[in-house]
Amino acid sequence: MSAGSSLLGRIKMFNLACQGILTLSNMFYQKVLKGINGLDHASAQENVDNGITCNWWRAVGTISPAGRKLHLTLSNADLHLNHYHEPVPAGNPLAGLAPTFGAVTPFISTTAGAIQRDHILKDNILFDPFITALKFATRNFRSRGFIFYAYLMTIGKVAVEMEQFSEEVRELHIYKDFLPYHSQGEIMAKIIIPSVQIEKAWEFDGPQAKRDLKRKVLPTPVYQISNPAYLDPQKFSNIRELLR
């Protein structure tokens, strides 16, 4: 082997290694919040202990690997994002299980915050993930509800069929079509948010939280659940925090 070919070989291996590094660097452990209304303390504890499951899993009781593969599709992702409260289309394998797609969706909505530009005011508007999750948890400040603090794994690409990675729906460079709820800052999980990725769950009183926010005071939880099984992502790389 000539010196030239040896050098070219090393350059090729270096380029391949760089490509691998670049691919790996696209994966993030994304902090998210999930607001859920209507949970008592025991149900919230169960979600922390066993993970937050999708509505499809809860609706049918038992799911299979084949079912997971069948339902994690781009068309179902579109139904989740744009037709959540509408009937499941005829011919969809989930049809007939519930009145609306949202009741049987294999996806789980979470928030990490969003930024939108106001071209008139020449300013960027932050949609705080805590406020978004708090509104979902308390039904717009009308009742009590839980916010779950967790993290998901993202790879910077559309990968709906890959259960282990969540979808960065809020990212306009990835999800380019118009989405009416972009301000919710959605990171879309699939099937289950594992218990080890849930740090804690805090319950908030909606009316009290609304009064606190009017006084520009950060709402405090009325009940707290911690998770001793939580695996802190700080031991991993590429952590992406919530927008603030």
Tab-separated table of C-alpha atoms in Angstrom, residues 44-53 148-152 191-201 226-233:
chain	number	residue	atom	x	y	z
A	44	ALA	CA	-50.497	10.480	39.834
A	45	GLN	CA	-48.249	8.246	41.924
A	46	GLU	CA	-48.989	5.337	39.583
A	47	ASN	CA	-47.921	7.439	36.591
A	48	VAL	CA	-44.666	8.303	38.327
A	49	ASP	CA	-44.022	4.701	39.368
A	50	ASN	CA	-44.998	2.991	36.104
A	51	GLY	CA	-44.703	5.674	33.427
A	52	ILE	CA	-47.201	7.806	31.532
A	53	THR	CA	-48.933	5.655	28.923
A	148	PHE	CA	-45.082	15.905	35.407
A	149	TYR	CA	-41.427	16.879	34.979
A	150	ALA	CA	-39.619	14.542	32.601
A	151	TYR	CA	-37.240	14.234	29.669
A	152	LEU	CA	-37.445	12.648	26.232
A	191	ILE	CA	-46.567	4.864	23.578
A	192	ILE	CA	-45.052	5.568	27.031
A	193	ILE	CA	-42.881	8.005	28.933
A	194	PRO	CA	-40.874	5.577	31.089
A	195	SER	CA	-40.851	6.010	34.848
A	196	VAL	CA	-37.064	6.437	34.936
A	197	GLN	CA	-37.451	9.565	32.779
A	198	ILE	CA	-40.007	11.194	35.123
A	199	GLU	CA	-38.359	13.273	37.829
A	200	LYS	CA	-41.413	14.354	39.797
A	201	ALA	CA	-45.075	15.334	39.697
A	226	SER	CA	-40.747	12.590	43.827
A	227	ASN	CA	-39.387	9.600	41.939
A	228	PRO	CA	-36.501	7.694	43.571
A	229	ALA	CA	-36.126	5.631	40.367
A	230	TYR	CA	-35.445	8.728	38.243
A	231	LEU	CA	-32.285	8.543	36.121
A	232	ASP	CA	-30.806	12.032	35.995
A	233	PRO	CA	-29.838	12.892	32.391
